[in-house]
PDB file of N, CA and C in Angstrom:
ATOM      1  N   GLN J 271       0.844  -1.185   0.000  1.00 58.00           N
ATOM      2  CA  GLN J 271       0.000   0.000   0.000  1.00 58.00           C
ATOM      3  C   GLN J 271       0.881   1.238   0.000  1.00 58.00           C
ATOM      4  N   GLU J 272       0.408   2.287  -0.640  1.00 60.00           N
ATOM      5  CA  GLU J 272       1.169   3.520  -0.768  1.00 60.00           C
ATOM      6  C   GLU J 272       0.417   4.684  -0.145  1.00 60.00           C
ATOM      7  N   LEU J 273       1.176   5.596   0.433  1.00 65.00           N
ATOM      8  CA  LEU J 273       0.644   6.856   0.918  1.00 65.00           C
ATOM      9  C   LEU J 273       1.238   7.961   0.058  1.00 65.00           C
ATOM     10  N   VAL J 274       0.391   8.741  -0.584  1.00 62.00           N
ATOM     11  CA  VAL J 274       0.858   9.873  -1.378  1.00 62.00           C
ATOM     12  C   VAL J 274       0.403  11.125  -0.654  1.00 62.00           C
ATOM     13  N   ILE J 275       1.355  11.896  -0.149  1.00 61.00           N
ATOM     14  CA  ILE J 275       1.064  13.033   0.707  1.00 61.00           C
ATOM     15  C   ILE J 275       1.198  14.333  -0.077  1.00 61.00           C
ATOM     16  N   ASP J 276       0.237  15.231   0.088  1.00 65.00           N
ATOM     17  CA  ASP J 276       0.310  16.579  -0.458  1.00 65.00           C
ATOM     18  C   ASP J 276      -0.334  17.507   0.559  1.00 65.00           C
ATOM     19  N   SER J 277       0.487  18.241   1.272  1.00 70.00           N
ATOM     20  CA  SER J 277      -0.015  19.198   2.254  1.00 70.00           C
ATOM     21  C   SER J 277      -0.921  18.539   3.291  1.00 70.00           C
ATOM     22  N   HIS J 278      -0.500  17.425   3.829  1.00 83.00           N
ATOM     23  CA  HIS J 278      -1.200  16.658   4.862  1.00 83.00           C
ATOM     24  C   HIS J 278      -2.454  15.934   4.365  1.00 83.00           C
ATOM     25  N   ILE J 279      -2.789  16.084   3.099  1.00 86.00           N
ATOM     26  CA  ILE J 279      -3.870  15.285   2.522  1.00 86.00           C
ATOM     27  C   ILE J 279      -3.204  14.093   1.853  1.00 86.00           C
ATOM     28  N   CYS J 280      -3.722  12.919   2.123  1.00 87.00           N
ATOM     29  CA  CYS J 280      -3.078  11.706   1.659  1.00 87.00           C
ATOM     30  C   CYS J 280      -4.049  10.872   0.837  1.00 87.00           C
ATOM     31  N   VAL J 281      -3.551  10.294  -0.233  1.00 86.00           N
ATOM     32  CA  VAL J 281      -4.319   9.327  -0.999  1.00 86.00           C
ATOM     33  C   VAL J 281      -3.724   7.959  -0.689  1.00 86.00           C
ATOM     34  N   LEU J 282      -4.546   7.090  -0.163  1.00 87.00           N
ATOM     35  CA  LEU J 282      -4.124   5.728   0.177  1.00 87.00           C
ATOM     36  C   LEU J 282      -4.576   4.804  -0.942  1.00 87.00           C
ATOM     37  N   SER J 283      -3.613   4.167  -1.587  1.00 86.00           N
ATOM     38  CA  SER J 283      -3.912   3.261  -2.692  1.00 86.00           C
ATOM     39  C   SER J 283      -2.838   2.178  -2.703  1.00 86.00           C
ATOM     40  N   ASN J 284      -2.637   1.564  -3.852  1.00 85.00           N
ATOM     41  CA  ASN J 284      -1.572   0.580  -4.007  1.00 85.00           C
ATOM     42  C   ASN J 284      -0.794   0.883  -5.277  1.00 85.00           C
ATOM     43  N   GLU J 285       0.232   0.111  -5.549  1.00 85.00           N
ATOM     44  CA  GLU J 285       1.098   0.381  -6.703  1.00 85.00           C
ATOM     45  C   GLU J 285       0.357   0.312  -8.027  1.00 85.00           C
ATOM     46  N   THR J 286      -0.636  -0.554  -8.121  1.00 88.00           N
ATOM     47  CA  THR J 286      -1.356  -0.709  -9.386  1.00 88.00           C
ATOM     48  C   THR J 286      -2.547   0.233  -9.514  1.00 88.00           C
ATOM     49  N   ASN J 287      -2.879   0.948  -8.439  1.00 83.00           N
ATOM     50  CA  ASN J 287      -4.061   1.820  -8.414  1.00 83.00           C
ATOM     51  C   ASN J 287      -5.333   1.067  -8.791  1.00 83.00           C
ATOM     52  N   CYS J 288      -5.372  -0.191  -8.420  1.00 89.00           N
ATOM     53  CA  CYS J 288      -6.533  -1.027  -8.686  1.00 89.00           C
ATOM     54  C   CYS J 288      -6.962  -1.683  -7.377  1.00 89.00           C
ATOM     55  N   ASN J 289      -8.184  -1.432  -6.969  1.00 89.00           N
ATOM     56  CA  ASN J 289      -8.715  -1.963  -5.707  1.00 89.00           C
ATOM     57  C   ASN J 289      -7.861  -1.556  -4.504  1.00 89.00           C
ATOM     58  N   GLY J 290      -7.288  -0.381  -4.569  1.00 83.00           N
ATOM     59  CA  GLY J 290      -6.399   0.095  -3.513  1.00 83.00           C
ATOM     60  C   GLY J 290      -7.098   0.518  -2.242  1.00 83.00           C
ATOM     61  N   ALA J 291      -8.406   0.695  -2.272  1.00 86.00           N
ATOM     62  CA  ALA J 291      -9.132   1.105  -1.070  1.00 86.00           C
ATOM     63  C   ALA J 291      -9.028   0.060   0.035  1.00 86.00           C
ATOM     64  N   VAL J 292      -8.634  -1.145  -0.318  1.00 89.00           N
ATOM     65  CA  VAL J 292      -8.432  -2.185   0.689  1.00 89.00           C
ATOM     66  C   VAL J 292      -7.356  -1.765   1.688  1.00 89.00           C
ATOM     67  N   GLY J 293      -6.585  -0.737   1.354  1.00 86.00           N
ATOM     68  CA  GLY J 293      -5.563  -0.224   2.260  1.00 86.00           C
ATOM     69  C   GLY J 293      -6.114   0.206   3.602  1.00 86.00           C
ATOM     70  N   ILE J 294      -7.393   0.454   3.662  1.00 86.00           N
ATOM     71  CA  ILE J 294      -8.041   0.827   4.917  1.00 86.00           C
ATOM     72  C   ILE J 294      -7.859  -0.261   5.973  1.00 86.00           C
ATOM     73  N   LEU J 295      -7.584  -1.468   5.545  1.00 89.00           N
ATOM     74  CA  LEU J 295      -7.405  -2.591   6.460  1.00 89.00           C
ATOM     75  C   LEU J 295      -5.985  -2.705   7.006  1.00 89.00           C
ATOM     76  N   PHE J 296      -5.064  -1.901   6.473  1.00 89.00           N
ATOM     77  CA  PHE J 296      -3.667  -1.973   6.888  1.00 89.00           C
ATOM     78  C   PHE J 296      -3.401  -0.979   8.014  1.00 89.00           C
ATOM     79  N   LYS J 297      -3.521  -1.471   9.238  1.00 93.00           N
ATOM     80  CA  LYS J 297      -3.382  -0.635  10.427  1.00 93.00           C
ATOM     81  C   LYS J 297      -2.061   0.133  10.439  1.00 93.00           C
ATOM     82  N   GLU J 298      -0.982  -0.523   9.995  1.00 92.00           N
ATOM     83  CA  GLU J 298       0.323   0.140  10.044  1.00 92.00           C
ATOM     84  C   GLU J 298       0.388   1.346   9.120  1.00 92.00           C
ATOM     85  N   LYS J 299      -0.316   1.322   7.991  1.00 89.00           N
ATOM     86  CA  LYS J 299      -0.339   2.481   7.089  1.00 89.00           C
ATOM     87  C   LYS J 299      -1.122   3.629   7.714  1.00 89.00           C
ATOM     88  N   LEU J 300      -2.205   3.306   8.393  1.00 92.00           N
ATOM     89  CA  LEU J 300      -2.972   4.357   9.075  1.00 92.00           C
ATOM     90  C   LEU J 300      -2.151   4.960  10.211  1.00 92.00           C
ATOM     91  N   GLN J 301      -1.397   4.130  10.921  1.00 94.00           N
ATOM     92  CA  GLN J 301      -0.523   4.633  11.986  1.00 94.00           C
ATOM     93  C   GLN J 301       0.605   5.488  11.407  1.00 94.00           C
ATOM     94  N   GLU J 302       1.116   5.083  10.255  1.00 91.00           N
ATOM     95  CA  GLU J 302       2.168   5.860   9.580  1.00 91.00           C
ATOM     96  C   GLU J 302       1.652   7.251   9.231  1.00 91.00           C
ATOM     97  N   TYR J 303       0.445   7.310   8.694  1.00 91.00           N
ATOM     98  CA  TYR J 303      -0.140   8.607   8.355  1.00 91.00           C
ATOM     99  C   TYR J 303      -0.349   9.442   9.613  1.00 91.00           C
ATOM    100  N   ALA J 304      -0.890   8.834  10.663  1.00 93.00           N
ATOM    101  CA  ALA J 304      -1.115   9.551  11.919  1.00 93.00           C
ATOM    102  C   ALA J 304       0.193  10.156  12.428  1.00 93.00           C
ATOM    103  N   ALA J 305       1.274   9.409  12.348  1.00 93.00           N
ATOM    104  CA  ALA J 305       2.573   9.916  12.790  1.00 93.00           C
ATOM    105  C   ALA J 305       3.018  11.097  11.927  1.00 93.00           C
ATOM    106  N   MET J 306       2.747  11.028  10.615  1.00 90.00           N
ATOM    107  CA  MET J 306       3.138  12.112   9.702  1.00 90.00           C
ATOM    108  C   MET J 306       2.442  13.423  10.038  1.00 90.00           C
ATOM    109  N   ILE J 307       1.235  13.333  10.562  1.00 91.00           N
ATOM    110  CA  ILE J 307       0.469  14.554  10.848  1.00 91.00           C
ATOM    111  C   ILE J 307       0.465  14.885  12.338  1.00 91.00           C
ATOM    112  N   GLY J 308       1.398  14.328  13.068  1.00 91.00           N
ATOM    113  CA  GLY J 308       1.534  14.663  14.475  1.00 91.00           C
ATOM    114  C   GLY J 308       0.590  13.931  15.403  1.00 91.00           C
ATOM    115  N   ASN J 309       0.174  12.755  15.007  1.00 92.00           N
ATOM    116  CA  ASN J 309      -0.717  11.902  15.815  1.00 92.00           C
ATOM    117  C   ASN J 309      -2.026  12.577  16.190  1.00 92.00           C
ATOM    118  N   GLN J 310      -2.508  13.448  15.315  1.00 91.00           N
ATOM    119  CA  GLN J 310      -3.826  14.027  15.544  1.00 91.00           C
ATOM    120  C   GLN J 310      -4.900  13.149  14.899  1.00 91.00           C
ATOM    121  N   ASP J 311      -6.132  13.394  15.245  1.00 94.00           N
ATOM    122  CA  ASP J 311      -7.229  12.649  14.629  1.00 94.00           C
ATOM    123  C   ASP J 311      -7.293  12.972  13.142  1.00 94.00           C
ATOM    124  N   PHE J 312      -7.831  12.023  12.369  1.00 94.00           N
ATOM    125  CA  PHE J 312      -7.980  12.265  10.940  1.00 94.00           C
ATOM    126  C   PHE J 312      -9.233  11.577  10.414  1.00 94.00           C
ATOM    127  N   TYR J 313      -9.677  12.072   9.270  1.00 93.00           N
ATOM    128  CA  TYR J 313     -10.843  11.510   8.591  1.00 93.00           C
ATOM    129  C   TYR J 313     -10.380  10.598   7.464  1.00 93.00           C
ATOM    130  N   ILE J 314     -11.189   9.593   7.194  1.00 91.00           N
ATOM    131  CA  ILE J 314     -10.978   8.706   6.060  1.00 91.00           C
ATOM    132  C   ILE J 314     -12.189   8.873   5.153  1.00 91.00           C
ATOM    133  N   VAL J 315     -11.949   9.362   3.950  1.00 88.00           N
ATOM    134  CA  VAL J 315     -13.028   9.628   3.003  1.00 88.00           C
ATOM    135  C   VAL J 315     -12.910   8.642   1.847  1.00 88.00           C
ATOM    136  N   PRO J 316     -13.891   7.778   1.675  1.00 84.00           N
ATOM    137  CA  PRO J 316     -13.843   6.867   0.523  1.00 84.00           C
ATOM    138  C   PRO J 316     -13.889   7.675  -0.769  1.00 84.00           C
ATOM    139  N   SER J 317     -12.991   7.366  -1.662  1.00 82.00           N
ATOM    140  CA  SER J 317     -12.953   8.066  -2.935  1.00 82.00           C
ATOM    141  C   SER J 317     -13.459   7.168  -4.060  1.00 82.00           C
ATOM    142  N   SER J 318     -12.994   5.928  -4.061  1.00 83.00           N
ATOM    143  CA  SER J 318     -13.419   4.950  -5.060  1.00 83.00           C
ATOM    144  C   SER J 318     -12.980   3.574  -4.572  1.00 83.00           C
ATOM    145  N   LEU J 319     -13.156   2.576  -5.400  1.00 87.00           N
ATOM    146  CA  LEU J 319     -12.628   1.249  -5.066  1.00 87.00           C
ATOM    147  C   LEU J 319     -11.109   1.248  -5.070  1.00 87.00           C
ATOM    148  N   HIS J 320     -10.548   2.266  -5.673  1.00 88.00           N
ATOM    149  CA  HIS J 320      -9.117   2.279  -5.914  1.00 88.00           C
ATOM    150  C   HIS J 320      -8.325   3.111  -4.923  1.00 88.00           C
ATOM    151  N   ASP J 321      -8.981   3.976  -4.176  1.00 86.00           N
ATOM    152  CA  ASP J 321      -8.246   4.774  -3.202  1.00 86.00           C
ATOM    153  C   ASP J 321      -9.158   5.374  -2.140  1.00 86.00           C
ATOM    154  N   MET J 322      -8.496   5.807  -1.077  1.00 87.00           N
ATOM    155  CA  MET J 322      -9.150   6.496   0.033  1.00 87.00           C
ATOM    156  C   MET J 322      -8.397   7.798   0.246  1.00 87.00           C
ATOM    157  N   ILE J 323      -9.084   8.809   0.722  1.00 88.00           N
ATOM    158  CA  ILE J 323      -8.438  10.073   1.036  1.00 88.00           C
ATOM    159  C   ILE J 323      -8.376  10.194   2.555  1.00 88.00           C
ATOM    160  N   LEU J 324      -7.191  10.497   3.069  1.00 91.00           N
ATOM    161  CA  LEU J 324      -6.983  10.705   4.491  1.00 91.00           C
ATOM    162  C   LEU J 324      -6.650  12.181   4.693  1.00 91.00           C
ATOM    163  N   LEU J 325      -7.287  12.809   5.666  1.00 90.00           N
ATOM    164  CA  LEU J 325      -6.966  14.193   5.954  1.00 90.00           C
ATOM    165  C   LEU J 325      -7.159  14.498   7.427  1.00 90.00           C
ATOM    166  N   PRO J 326      -6.322  15.383   7.975  1.00 92.00           N
ATOM    167  CA  PRO J 326      -6.427  15.712   9.388  1.00 92.00           C
ATOM    168  C   PRO J 326      -7.786  16.311   9.727  1.00 92.00           C
ATOM    169  N   SER J 327      -8.271  16.005  10.911  1.00 91.00           N
ATOM    170  CA  SER J 327      -9.572  16.541  11.321  1.00 91.00           C
ATOM    171  C   SER J 327      -9.532  18.063  11.444  1.00 91.00           C
ATOM    172  N   SER J 328      -8.342  18.619  11.576  1.00 88.00           N
ATOM    173  CA  SER J 328      -8.218  20.075  11.667  1.00 88.00           C
ATOM    174  C   SER J 328      -8.534  20.778  10.345  1.00 88.00           C
ATOM    175  N   MET J 329      -8.670  20.020   9.259  1.00 85.00           N
ATOM    176  CA  MET J 329      -8.941  20.619   7.952  1.00 85.00           C
ATOM    177  C   MET J 329     -10.419  20.876   7.702  1.00 85.00           C
ATOM    178  N   GLY J 330     -11.280  20.498   8.637  1.00 84.00           N
ATOM    179  CA  GLY J 330     -12.700  20.773   8.434  1.00 84.00           C
ATOM    180  C   GLY J 330     -13.578  19.925   9.317  1.00 84.00           C
ATOM    181  N   GLU J 331     -14.811  20.316   9.372  1.00 88.00           N
ATOM    182  CA  GLU J 331     -15.821  19.582  10.130  1.00 88.00           C
ATOM    183  C   GLU J 331     -16.453  18.515   9.233  1.00 88.00           C
ATOM    184  N   PRO J 332     -17.018  17.464   9.821  1.00 87.00           N
ATOM    185  CA  PRO J 332     -17.643  16.407   9.014  1.00 87.00           C
ATOM    186  C   PRO J 332     -18.682  16.948   8.023  1.00 87.00           C
ATOM    187  N   GLU J 333     -19.450  17.930   8.437  1.00 89.00           N
ATOM    188  CA  GLU J 333     -20.472  18.489   7.543  1.00 89.00           C
ATOM    189  C   GLU J 333     -19.846  19.120   6.305  1.00 89.00           C
ATOM    190  N   GLU J 334     -18.690  19.765   6.475  1.00 87.00           N
ATOM    191  CA  GLU J 334     -17.986  20.362   5.342  1.00 87.00           C
ATOM    192  C   GLU J 334     -17.467  19.288   4.387  1.00 87.00           C
ATOM    193  N   LEU J 335     -16.991  18.201   4.958  1.00 84.00           N
ATOM    194  CA  LEU J 335     -16.492  17.103   4.128  1.00 84.00           C
ATOM    195  C   LEU J 335     -17.625  16.442   3.351  1.00 84.00           C
ATOM    196  N   ILE J 336     -18.751  16.280   4.004  1.00 84.00           N
ATOM    197  CA  ILE J 336     -19.920  15.710   3.318  1.00 84.00           C
ATOM    198  C   ILE J 336     -20.308  16.586   2.138  1.00 84.00           C
ATOM    199  N   GLN J 337     -20.322  17.895   2.345  1.00 87.00           N
ATOM    200  CA  GLN J 337     -20.666  18.831   1.266  1.00 87.00           C
ATOM    201  C   GLN J 337     -19.641  18.741   0.137  1.00 87.00           C
ATOM    202  N   MET J 338     -18.358  18.636   0.490  1.00 81.00           N
ATOM    203  CA  MET J 338     -17.313  18.523  -0.520  1.00 81.00           C
ATOM    204  C   MET J 338     -17.509  17.268  -1.362  1.00 81.00           C
ATOM    205  N   VAL J 339     -17.793  16.141  -0.714  1.00 81.00           N
ATOM    206  CA  VAL J 339     -18.007  14.889  -1.432  1.00 81.00           C
ATOM    207  C   VAL J 339     -19.209  15.010  -2.359  1.00 81.00           C
ATOM    208  N   LYS J 340     -20.287  15.617  -1.882  1.00 84.00           N
ATOM    209  CA  LYS J 340     -21.479  15.800  -2.720  1.00 84.00           C
ATOM    210  C   LYS J 340     -21.160  16.639  -3.947  1.00 84.00           C
ATOM    211  N   GLU J 341     -20.404  17.720  -3.753  1.00 84.00           N
ATOM    212  CA  GLU J 341     -20.057  18.588  -4.874  1.00 84.00           C
ATOM    213  C   GLU J 341     -19.191  17.867  -5.899  1.00 84.00           C
ATOM    214  N   VAL J 342     -18.222  17.110  -5.417  1.00 78.00           N
ATOM    215  CA  VAL J 342     -17.353  16.357  -6.340  1.00 78.00           C
ATOM    216  C   VAL J 342     -18.174  15.319  -7.093  1.00 78.00           C
ATOM    217  N   ASN J 343     -19.043  14.616  -6.381  1.00 76.00           N
ATOM    218  CA  ASN J 343     -19.883  13.610  -7.046  1.00 76.00           C
ATOM    219  C   ASN J 343     -20.808  14.237  -8.082  1.00 76.00           C
ATOM    220  N   ASN J 344     -21.325  15.401  -7.807  1.00 82.00           N
ATOM    221  CA  ASN J 344     -22.225  16.065  -8.748  1.00 82.00           C
ATOM    222  C   ASN J 344     -21.510  16.581  -9.986  1.00 82.00           C
ATOM    223  N   THR J 345     -20.236  16.935  -9.845  1.00 82.00           N
ATOM    224  CA  THR J 345     -19.539  17.532 -10.983  1.00 82.00           C
ATOM    225  C   THR J 345     -18.613  16.567 -11.717  1.00 82.00           C
ATOM    226  N   ASN J 346     -18.126  15.529 -11.035  1.00 71.00           N
ATOM    227  CA  ASN J 346     -17.122  14.659 -11.639  1.00 71.00           C
ATOM    228  C   ASN J 346     -17.531  13.214 -11.813  1.00 71.00           C
ATOM    229  N   VAL J 347     -18.630  12.811 -11.228  1.00 59.00           N
ATOM    230  CA  VAL J 347     -19.001  11.406 -11.301  1.00 59.00           C
ATOM    231  C   VAL J 347     -20.182  11.237 -12.219  1.00 59.00           C
TER     232      VAL J 347
END
């Protein structure tokens, strides 16, 4: 499983970018991300079967994230 970090936002996937969302089951990768962001709480946002988005809870409230997901789904899916 791979962690791709950009400004504390992380995409969790795998080398093939196929069915990478299974990375959610790899506790050590989630712990690695937590350590990268200073062991603060973080959200896991399902993106597709191929990846998950991880972001620190300090980046927004759950309601804001829900709205963001709705907007992306309405414009890109």
